[in-house]
Amino acid sequence: MMMLLLRKPCRIAVATVVLLAPEAGAFYTMPPPTTTTNSVTSMLSRPSAATRQRHPISSTCRRRSLAPLRMAASSDAAAAAGGDDDLRGKVAVVTGSSRGIGKGIAVTLGQRGCTVYVTGRSVGGNTTDKEIGGSLEETAAEIEAAGGKGIPVACDHAKDEQVKALFERVESEQGRLDILVNNAFALGPGDQLQAKFWTQGADAWDSLITVGLRSHYMASCFAAPLMIKSVKDRGGKPGLIACVSSFGGLAYSFNVAYGVGKAGVDRLAKDMAIELEEEKVAVVSVYPGIVKTEKMKSLMTKNPAEFEANTGIALSSPMETPFFTGRAVAALAADPEILKKTGKVQIVAELAKQYGFTDVGGDTPPSIRSLRFLLPTYLFPKILPEGTKIDTSSVPDWLLPMFIMANGKPPS
């Protein structure tokens, strides 16, 4: 028996279900609890006196910390991701790394010993985001502080000649390339993430597809020959191309151009993997969860109510730091059997359990397809009094199948 709890959660099209024995085993991938959840009320009921301290639910909402994320790598990063020297000597390119997820990946790879070329348009005192700031020089400095070598390269990934020059420089200076992270992304004029497609027209499409998809293809085109050569020079040790995508490639999220772009990234990774497999270069599509980037934190802080209304994301939602994605990419790059994962979507939170790493501070955020993420993010805010604190540890960490994640409609 399957109980439908929420058909249309905000912005991520999923059907959220509570699975009742004996059918539950067909749907979740985490081990079931020793007691069966027979109704959603058992998750939401007031805890007994004996368990209230362990699973407190109070009327006071304790917001997640919005303190600025310290991007400098901490000492626990290496231990959490399997050691600090297994990537030493490798060369990486991380596109779009002035801030956000790209910066988190670049600094983490540097902390693991890589030489990291960081690319983007925020360089030389100029930033593409006046409010948030961030620059390639800042990212490179944090890579150096973390123990790696950071090399900032100004590159507009919408311009093929600049992308080509980037990889020619890498070959000239390093003679090898082991890791490419395709992360460059642009929203377009006005950053109208929620607007309908007929109001956005060509501008949003051109920005999201040209920088968010086409640039991934072109960077991979210029990188592949050098990566293939590097594999042979290293005696067959595999290389890695990681394309940063999202669940927007699977189900409607934000707007039409965004979803088409992310779906294209997933297909790009899948098809490049077929052609590069015999060359021992793995290609994966990486799905972070909700990431507390500098931009995200700014929006949450300025107007929390407007943020929740515009994004469909509750402030109580489980969130990740950019370092969490960085640790996932580092773990993939260090995996000698990475070719077993080539061509597939890799969810950051699920990689954390596979490889045994955590987020900054020791947290392990749930997968974006886990009930532990979905219920606190989309169901509980709708049925609980405003300001209720939600203890997510009492929610089962069961994963919904990808086909369920792909089947829903956006909220009405």
Tab-separated table of C-alpha atoms in Angstrom:
chain	number	residue	atom	x	y	z
A	1	MET	CA	0.000	0.000	0.000
A	2	MET	CA	1.269	3.483	-0.789
A	3	MET	CA	-0.016	6.641	0.889
A	4	LEU	CA	0.242	9.791	-1.211
A	5	LEU	CA	1.278	12.692	0.976
A	6	LEU	CA	2.160	15.459	-1.413
A	7	ARG	CA	1.725	15.400	-5.145
A	8	LYS	CA	3.064	18.830	-6.040
A	9	PRO	CA	5.864	20.081	-3.813
A	10	CYS	CA	7.212	23.509	-4.705
A	11	ARG	CA	9.533	23.721	-7.681
A	12	ILE	CA	10.752	20.120	-7.627
A	13	ALA	CA	8.269	17.770	-9.231
A	14	VAL	CA	8.045	14.676	-7.067
A	15	ALA	CA	5.459	12.432	-5.535
A	16	THR	CA	6.269	12.063	-1.856
A	17	VAL	CA	5.025	8.869	-0.280
A	18	VAL	CA	5.102	7.016	2.987
A	19	LEU	CA	5.780	3.387	2.196
A	20	LEU	CA	3.896	0.773	4.127
A	21	ALA	CA	5.187	-2.775	4.590
A	22	PRO	CA	5.462	-5.112	2.784
A	23	GLU	CA	5.633	-3.015	-0.394
A	24	ALA	CA	8.187	-0.615	1.084
A	25	GLY	CA	11.175	-2.735	0.148
A	26	ALA	CA	10.590	-2.101	-3.539
A	27	PHE	CA	10.978	1.648	-3.233
A	28	TYR	CA	13.542	2.741	-0.685
A	29	THR	CA	17.240	2.067	-0.910
A	30	MET	CA	18.147	2.697	2.730
A	31	PRO	CA	17.431	-0.044	5.306
A	32	PRO	CA	13.926	0.221	6.812
A	33	PRO	CA	13.450	1.127	10.466
A	34	THR	CA	12.608	-1.595	12.963
A	35	THR	CA	9.063	-0.225	13.251
A	36	THR	CA	6.812	0.473	10.305
A	37	THR	CA	5.497	4.005	9.764
A	38	ASN	CA	1.765	3.529	9.323
A	39	SER	CA	0.822	7.176	8.938
A	40	VAL	CA	2.323	10.577	8.636
A	41	THR	CA	0.848	11.499	12.024
A	42	SER	CA	3.356	9.252	13.766
A	43	MET	CA	6.120	11.510	12.443
A	44	LEU	CA	4.372	14.710	13.462
A	45	SER	CA	2.807	13.824	16.815
A	46	ARG	CA	4.056	15.483	19.962
A	47	PRO	CA	6.908	13.387	21.417
A	48	SER	CA	6.480	11.661	24.727
A	49	ALA	CA	8.158	13.017	27.820
A	50	ALA	CA	10.761	10.279	27.566
A	51	THR	CA	11.757	11.237	24.044
A	52	ARG	CA	11.050	14.973	24.032
A	53	GLN	CA	14.634	15.909	24.743
A	54	ARG	CA	15.896	13.620	22.020
A	55	HIS	CA	13.396	14.757	19.373
A	56	PRO	CA	12.297	18.255	20.421
A	57	ILE	CA	9.615	20.109	18.495
A	58	SER	CA	9.139	23.592	19.860
A	59	SER	CA	7.180	26.629	18.768
A	60	THR	CA	10.386	28.610	18.506
A	61	CYS	CA	11.925	28.405	15.075
A	62	ARG	CA	15.690	28.205	15.217
A	63	ARG	CA	16.818	29.307	11.777
A	64	ARG	CA	19.768	27.674	10.123
A	65	SER	CA	22.906	29.743	10.495
A	66	LEU	CA	23.272	32.374	7.823
A	67	ALA	CA	26.781	33.375	8.847
A	68	PRO	CA	29.046	33.898	5.853
A	69	LEU	CA	30.493	30.637	4.619
A	70	ARG	CA	34.194	30.430	5.262
A	71	MET	CA	35.499	29.073	2.004
A	72	ALA	CA	39.032	28.366	3.213
A	73	ALA	CA	39.430	24.585	3.488
A	74	SER	CA	39.338	23.224	7.013
A	75	SER	CA	41.519	20.437	8.325
A	76	ASP	CA	38.634	17.980	8.460
A	77	ALA	CA	38.114	18.168	4.686
A	78	ALA	CA	40.959	15.782	3.935
A	79	ALA	CA	39.967	13.250	6.559
A	80	ALA	CA	36.331	13.377	5.499
A	81	ALA	CA	37.189	12.842	1.848
A	82	GLY	CA	39.754	10.100	2.277
A	83	GLY	CA	43.153	11.705	2.849
A	84	ASP	CA	44.914	14.856	1.775
A	85	ASP	CA	47.459	13.591	-0.735
A	86	ASP	CA	45.683	11.182	-3.111
A	87	LEU	CA	45.195	13.971	-5.678
A	88	ARG	CA	48.600	15.544	-5.153
A	89	GLY	CA	50.239	16.495	-8.434
A	90	LYS	CA	47.051	16.340	-10.472
A	91	VAL	CA	45.932	19.240	-12.638
A	92	ALA	CA	42.333	20.465	-12.681
A	93	VAL	CA	40.279	23.108	-14.467
A	94	VAL	CA	37.156	24.388	-12.696
A	95	THR	CA	35.019	26.698	-14.819
A	96	GLY	CA	32.873	29.390	-13.225
A	97	SER	CA	34.776	29.409	-9.929
A	98	SER	CA	34.744	33.005	-8.710
A	99	ARG	CA	32.140	32.067	-6.098
A	100	GLY	CA	29.510	29.489	-5.216
A	101	ILE	CA	29.729	25.797	-6.049
A	102	GLY	CA	32.636	26.289	-8.446
A	103	LYS	CA	34.672	28.000	-5.748
A	104	GLY	CA	33.856	25.256	-3.256
A	105	ILE	CA	35.036	22.602	-5.710
A	106	ALA	CA	38.197	24.482	-6.648
A	107	VAL	CA	39.281	25.135	-3.052
A	108	THR	CA	38.609	21.522	-2.060
A	109	LEU	CA	40.659	20.173	-4.973
A	110	GLY	CA	43.442	22.546	-3.981
A	111	GLN	CA	43.276	21.325	-0.407
A	112	ARG	CA	43.733	17.805	-1.766
A	113	GLY	CA	46.942	18.837	-3.526
A	114	CYS	CA	45.807	19.733	-7.036
A	115	THR	CA	47.029	22.519	-9.248
A	116	VAL	CA	43.722	24.215	-10.061
A	117	TYR	CA	43.025	26.590	-12.946
A	118	VAL	CA	40.035	28.703	-11.931
A	119	THR	CA	38.137	30.470	-14.692
A	120	GLY	CA	35.443	33.087	-15.088
A	121	ARG	CA	34.899	36.768	-15.796
A	122	SER	CA	35.368	38.209	-12.288
A	123	VAL	CA	39.032	39.140	-12.423
A	124	GLY	CA	41.331	42.134	-12.029
A	125	GLY	CA	39.151	43.939	-9.531
A	126	ASN	CA	36.013	43.531	-11.647
A	127	THR	CA	33.218	41.242	-10.501
A	128	THR	CA	30.139	40.092	-12.382
A	129	ASP	CA	28.090	40.345	-9.176
A	130	LYS	CA	28.489	43.729	-7.492
A	131	GLU	CA	26.322	42.747	-4.538
A	132	ILE	CA	27.942	39.401	-3.739
A	133	GLY	CA	31.471	40.076	-4.935
A	134	GLY	CA	33.992	37.299	-5.422
A	135	SER	CA	36.838	36.998	-7.894
A	136	LEU	CA	39.196	34.462	-9.409
A	137	GLU	CA	42.100	35.972	-7.489
A	138	GLU	CA	40.259	35.405	-4.209
A	139	THR	CA	39.540	31.797	-5.120
A	140	ALA	CA	43.164	31.217	-6.154
A	141	ALA	CA	44.378	32.733	-2.879
A	142	GLU	CA	42.172	30.373	-0.884
A	143	ILE	CA	43.456	27.426	-2.907
A	144	GLU	CA	47.013	28.450	-2.029
A	145	ALA	CA	46.074	28.828	1.639
A	146	ALA	CA	44.570	25.347	1.543
A	147	GLY	CA	47.815	23.816	0.295
A	148	GLY	CA	47.263	23.672	-3.450
A	149	LYS	CA	48.264	25.859	-6.354
A	150	GLY	CA	45.638	28.214	-7.729
A	151	ILE	CA	45.952	29.816	-11.150
A	152	PRO	CA	43.298	32.399	-12.106
A	153	VAL	CA	42.508	32.686	-15.817
A	154	ALA	CA	40.072	35.258	-17.179
A	155	CYS	CA	37.775	33.392	-19.553
A	156	ASP	CA	34.349	34.202	-20.943
A	157	HIS	CA	32.972	30.723	-21.584
A	158	ALA	CA	30.568	32.094	-24.172
A	159	LYS	CA	33.593	32.833	-26.397
A	160	ASP	CA	35.201	29.768	-27.942
A	161	GLU	CA	38.532	31.421	-28.675
A	162	GLN	CA	39.012	32.212	-24.988
A	163	VAL	CA	38.122	28.663	-23.990
A	164	LYS	CA	40.548	27.257	-26.547
A	165	ALA	CA	43.303	29.565	-25.278
A	166	LEU	CA	42.647	28.368	-21.724
A	167	PHE	CA	43.372	24.737	-22.531
A	168	GLU	CA	46.330	25.619	-24.725
A	169	ARG	CA	47.783	27.413	-21.718
A	170	VAL	CA	47.171	24.414	-19.455
A	171	GLU	CA	48.958	22.134	-21.918
A	172	SER	CA	51.855	24.567	-22.317
A	173	GLU	CA	52.346	25.090	-18.589
A	174	GLN	CA	51.475	21.667	-17.177
A	175	GLY	CA	51.582	19.181	-20.043
A	176	ARG	CA	48.648	17.316	-18.519
A	177	LEU	CA	45.031	17.626	-17.411
A	178	ASP	CA	43.433	15.148	-15.040
A	179	ILE	CA	40.168	16.773	-13.952
A	180	LEU	CA	37.718	19.071	-15.733
A	181	VAL	CA	34.764	20.485	-13.815
A	182	ASN	CA	32.150	22.085	-16.066
A	183	ASN	CA	30.389	24.516	-13.753
A	184	ALA	CA	30.027	27.792	-15.715
A	185	PHE	CA	26.460	29.110	-15.563
A	186	ALA	CA	24.563	32.298	-16.394
A	187	LEU	CA	20.926	33.271	-15.841
A	188	GLY	CA	20.704	36.123	-18.297
A	189	PRO	CA	19.529	39.739	-18.101
A	190	GLY	CA	17.657	40.513	-14.907
A	191	ASP	CA	18.234	37.069	-13.363
A	192	GLN	CA	14.509	36.315	-13.741
A	193	LEU	CA	14.585	32.754	-12.523
A	194	GLN	CA	10.827	32.380	-12.046
A	195	ALA	CA	9.499	34.160	-15.151
A	196	LYS	CA	7.395	32.320	-17.740
A	197	PHE	CA	9.168	31.412	-20.968
A	198	TRP	CA	7.049	33.693	-23.169
A	199	THR	CA	8.095	36.670	-21.051
A	200	GLN	CA	11.791	35.742	-21.116
A	201	GLY	CA	12.193	35.222	-24.835
A	202	ALA	CA	15.600	34.608	-26.379
A	203	ASP	CA	17.742	36.309	-23.739
A	204	ALA	CA	17.200	33.732	-21.000
A	205	TRP	CA	17.506	30.849	-23.458
A	206	ASP	CA	20.731	32.146	-24.961
A	207	SER	CA	22.344	32.724	-21.563
A	208	LEU	CA	21.307	29.446	-19.976
A	209	ILE	CA	22.037	27.307	-23.018
A	210	THR	CA	25.152	29.085	-24.293
A	211	VAL	CA	26.954	29.278	-20.958
A	212	GLY	CA	25.151	26.548	-19.033
A	213	LEU	CA	25.295	23.875	-21.755
A	214	ARG	CA	27.217	24.811	-24.891
A	215	SER	CA	30.229	25.985	-22.896
A	216	HIS	CA	30.361	22.588	-21.168
A	217	TYR	CA	30.500	20.932	-24.567
A	218	MET	CA	33.186	23.246	-25.921
A	219	ALA	CA	35.354	23.024	-22.798
A	220	SER	CA	35.157	19.243	-23.032
A	221	CYS	CA	36.054	19.369	-26.737
A	222	PHE	CA	39.229	21.335	-26.031
A	223	ALA	CA	40.076	19.354	-22.883
A	224	ALA	CA	39.541	15.812	-24.168
A	225	PRO	CA	42.715	15.419	-26.304
A	226	LEU	CA	44.931	16.577	-23.423
A	227	MET	CA	43.083	14.374	-20.929
A	228	ILE	CA	43.414	11.322	-23.191
A	229	LYS	CA	47.142	11.991	-23.522
A	230	SER	CA	47.443	12.392	-19.758
A	231	VAL	CA	45.767	9.034	-19.137
A	232	LYS	CA	48.290	7.318	-21.400
A	233	ASP	CA	51.209	9.163	-19.804
A	234	ARG	CA	50.025	8.042	-16.347
A	235	GLY	CA	49.843	4.390	-17.284
A	236	GLY	CA	46.090	4.259	-17.750
A	237	LYS	CA	44.941	5.956	-14.552
A	238	PRO	CA	41.521	7.411	-15.435
A	239	GLY	CA	40.663	11.075	-15.797
A	240	LEU	CA	37.421	12.751	-14.815
A	241	ILE	CA	35.029	15.244	-16.391
A	242	ALA	CA	32.376	16.324	-13.876
A	243	CYS	CA	29.422	18.362	-15.155
A	244	VAL	CA	27.536	20.237	-12.436
A	245	SER	CA	23.817	19.784	-13.072
A	246	SER	CA	20.705	19.597	-10.885
A	247	PHE	CA	17.358	17.869	-10.471
A	248	GLY	CA	16.082	20.530	-12.858
A	249	GLY	CA	17.313	18.196	-15.585
A	250	LEU	CA	14.899	15.554	-14.350
A	251	ALA	CA	11.752	17.514	-13.500
A	252	TYR	CA	10.418	21.044	-13.908
A	253	SER	CA	12.361	23.585	-11.863
A	254	PHE	CA	12.259	27.394	-12.084
A	255	ASN	CA	11.711	27.875	-15.836
A	256	VAL	CA	11.753	26.183	-19.224
A	257	ALA	CA	15.227	27.220	-20.356
A	258	TYR	CA	16.749	26.161	-17.026
A	259	GLY	CA	15.259	22.677	-17.243
A	260	VAL	CA	16.211	22.186	-20.890
A	261	GLY	CA	19.762	23.294	-20.120
A	262	LYS	CA	20.174	20.923	-17.182
A	263	ALA	CA	18.604	18.021	-19.081
A	264	GLY	CA	21.083	18.762	-21.859
A	265	VAL	CA	23.972	18.670	-19.388
A	266	ASP	CA	22.870	15.228	-18.208
A	267	ARG	CA	22.606	13.898	-21.751
A	268	LEU	CA	25.925	15.509	-22.671
A	269	ALA	CA	27.652	13.684	-19.820
A	270	LYS	CA	25.985	10.398	-20.718
A	271	ASP	CA	26.933	10.516	-24.391
A	272	MET	CA	30.461	11.861	-23.865
A	273	ALA	CA	30.987	8.968	-21.464
A	274	ILE	CA	30.276	6.489	-24.250
A	275	GLU	CA	32.878	8.012	-26.544
A	276	LEU	CA	35.490	8.512	-23.807
A	277	GLU	CA	35.111	5.208	-21.973
A	278	GLU	CA	37.705	3.370	-24.053
A	279	GLU	CA	40.040	6.321	-23.475
A	280	LYS	CA	39.606	5.844	-19.708
A	281	VAL	CA	38.158	9.283	-19.087
A	282	ALA	CA	35.041	9.106	-16.915
A	283	VAL	CA	32.226	11.617	-17.377
A	284	VAL	CA	29.549	12.141	-14.740
A	285	SER	CA	26.703	14.537	-14.075
A	286	VAL	CA	26.733	15.813	-10.481
A	287	TYR	CA	23.548	16.774	-8.617
A	288	PRO	CA	24.033	18.945	-5.522
A	289	GLY	CA	21.106	19.573	-3.194
A	290	ILE	CA	20.103	23.057	-2.059
A	291	VAL	CA	23.437	24.828	-1.744
A	292	LYS	CA	24.040	27.806	0.540
A	293	THR	CA	26.048	29.825	-1.928
A	294	GLU	CA	26.851	33.467	-1.301
A	295	LYS	CA	23.906	34.453	-3.510
A	296	MET	CA	21.522	32.094	-1.746
A	297	LYS	CA	22.504	33.367	1.694
A	298	SER	CA	22.065	36.963	0.594
A	299	LEU	CA	18.537	36.288	-0.666
A	300	MET	CA	17.620	34.376	2.490
A	301	THR	CA	18.887	37.143	4.744
A	302	LYS	CA	17.375	40.143	2.948
A	303	ASN	CA	13.781	38.906	2.848
A	304	PRO	CA	13.159	35.372	4.158
A	305	ALA	CA	9.444	35.386	3.335
A	306	GLU	CA	10.043	36.558	-0.221
A	307	PHE	CA	12.800	33.977	-0.629
A	308	GLU	CA	10.479	31.150	0.403
A	309	ALA	CA	7.661	32.426	-1.820
A	310	ASN	CA	9.842	32.851	-4.900
A	311	THR	CA	11.839	29.631	-4.625
A	312	GLY	CA	9.475	27.256	-2.863
A	313	ILE	CA	12.355	26.461	-0.493
A	314	ALA	CA	11.704	26.633	3.243
A	315	LEU	CA	14.432	28.141	5.404
A	316	SER	CA	14.201	24.975	7.502
A	317	SER	CA	15.152	22.847	4.473
A	318	PRO	CA	18.308	20.744	4.791
A	319	MET	CA	21.030	22.613	2.911
A	320	GLU	CA	24.604	22.008	1.802
A	321	THR	CA	27.730	24.143	1.599
A	322	PRO	CA	29.675	24.433	-1.670
A	323	PHE	CA	32.390	22.350	-0.011
A	324	PHE	CA	30.053	19.343	0.056
A	325	THR	CA	29.997	19.249	-3.746
A	326	GLY	CA	33.753	19.850	-3.706
A	327	ARG	CA	34.308	16.794	-1.555
A	328	ALA	CA	32.108	14.739	-3.851
A	329	VAL	CA	34.150	15.726	-6.909
A	330	ALA	CA	37.406	15.078	-5.037
A	331	ALA	CA	36.197	11.627	-3.990
A	332	LEU	CA	35.211	10.782	-7.560
A	333	ALA	CA	38.552	12.000	-8.910
A	334	ALA	CA	40.448	9.872	-6.386
A	335	ASP	CA	38.431	6.715	-7.075
A	336	PRO	CA	40.532	4.233	-9.102
A	337	GLU	CA	37.275	2.561	-10.190
A	338	ILE	CA	35.578	5.760	-11.324
A	339	LEU	CA	34.877	4.254	-14.747
A	340	LYS	CA	32.171	2.133	-13.088
A	341	LYS	CA	30.239	5.359	-12.536
A	342	THR	CA	30.820	6.924	-15.948
A	343	GLY	CA	27.783	8.175	-17.831
A	344	LYS	CA	25.610	8.283	-14.732
A	345	VAL	CA	24.048	10.938	-12.537
A	346	GLN	CA	25.827	11.189	-9.181
A	347	ILE	CA	23.930	12.785	-6.280
A	348	VAL	CA	26.284	14.568	-3.896
A	349	ALA	CA	24.602	13.465	-0.652
A	350	GLU	CA	24.536	9.849	-1.808
A	351	LEU	CA	28.212	9.984	-2.766
A	352	ALA	CA	28.904	11.157	0.798
A	353	LYS	CA	27.546	7.883	2.133
A	354	GLN	CA	29.368	5.825	-0.477
A	355	TYR	CA	32.755	7.458	0.113
A	356	GLY	CA	32.378	8.373	3.788
A	357	PHE	CA	32.802	12.149	3.683
A	358	THR	CA	30.756	14.856	5.399
A	359	ASP	CA	29.914	18.485	4.862
A	360	VAL	CA	31.734	21.277	6.681
A	361	GLY	CA	31.152	20.878	10.407
A	362	GLY	CA	30.558	17.133	10.187
A	363	ASP	CA	26.960	17.241	8.956
A	364	THR	CA	25.713	14.825	6.306
A	365	PRO	CA	22.785	16.483	4.504
A	366	PRO	CA	20.163	14.103	3.088
A	367	SER	CA	19.767	13.394	-0.590
A	368	ILE	CA	17.347	15.689	-2.356
A	369	ARG	CA	15.241	12.590	-3.155
A	370	SER	CA	15.167	11.401	0.459
A	371	LEU	CA	12.055	11.678	2.605
A	372	ARG	CA	14.330	13.346	5.143
A	373	PHE	CA	14.768	16.190	2.665
A	374	LEU	CA	11.377	16.225	0.957
A	375	LEU	CA	9.049	16.197	3.963
A	376	PRO	CA	10.688	19.035	5.954
A	377	THR	CA	11.117	21.061	2.771
A	378	TYR	CA	7.703	20.719	1.157
A	379	LEU	CA	5.134	19.026	3.410
A	380	PHE	CA	5.789	20.070	6.991
A	381	PRO	CA	5.825	23.844	6.288
A	382	LYS	CA	2.333	23.470	4.798
A	383	ILE	CA	0.747	21.565	7.693
A	384	LEU	CA	2.626	22.735	10.797
A	385	PRO	CA	2.196	26.105	12.524
A	386	GLU	CA	4.533	28.801	11.280
A	387	GLY	CA	7.742	28.906	13.295
A	388	THR	CA	7.650	25.237	14.283
A	389	LYS	CA	11.071	23.734	14.651
A	390	ILE	CA	11.396	20.451	12.765
A	391	ASP	CA	13.749	17.725	13.928
A	392	THR	CA	14.662	16.056	10.639
A	393	SER	CA	16.511	13.201	12.334
A	394	SER	CA	13.150	11.596	13.145
A	395	VAL	CA	12.208	11.400	9.452
A	396	PRO	CA	13.193	8.175	7.622
A	397	ASP	CA	16.117	8.570	5.237
A	398	TRP	CA	14.432	6.624	2.451
A	399	LEU	CA	15.239	7.408	-1.169
A	400	LEU	CA	12.510	7.740	-3.777
A	401	PRO	CA	13.192	6.114	-7.155
A	402	MET	CA	14.307	8.468	-9.888
A	403	PHE	CA	11.212	7.699	-11.978
A	404	ILE	CA	8.999	9.084	-9.208
A	405	MET	CA	11.176	12.184	-8.987
A	406	ALA	CA	10.680	12.702	-12.714
A	407	ASN	CA	6.887	12.315	-12.664
A	408	GLY	CA	5.107	15.286	-11.120
A	409	LYS	CA	3.975	18.684	-12.044
A	410	PRO	CA	4.919	22.058	-10.609
A	411	PRO	CA	2.662	23.380	-7.850
A	412	SER	CA	-0.464	25.249	-8.804
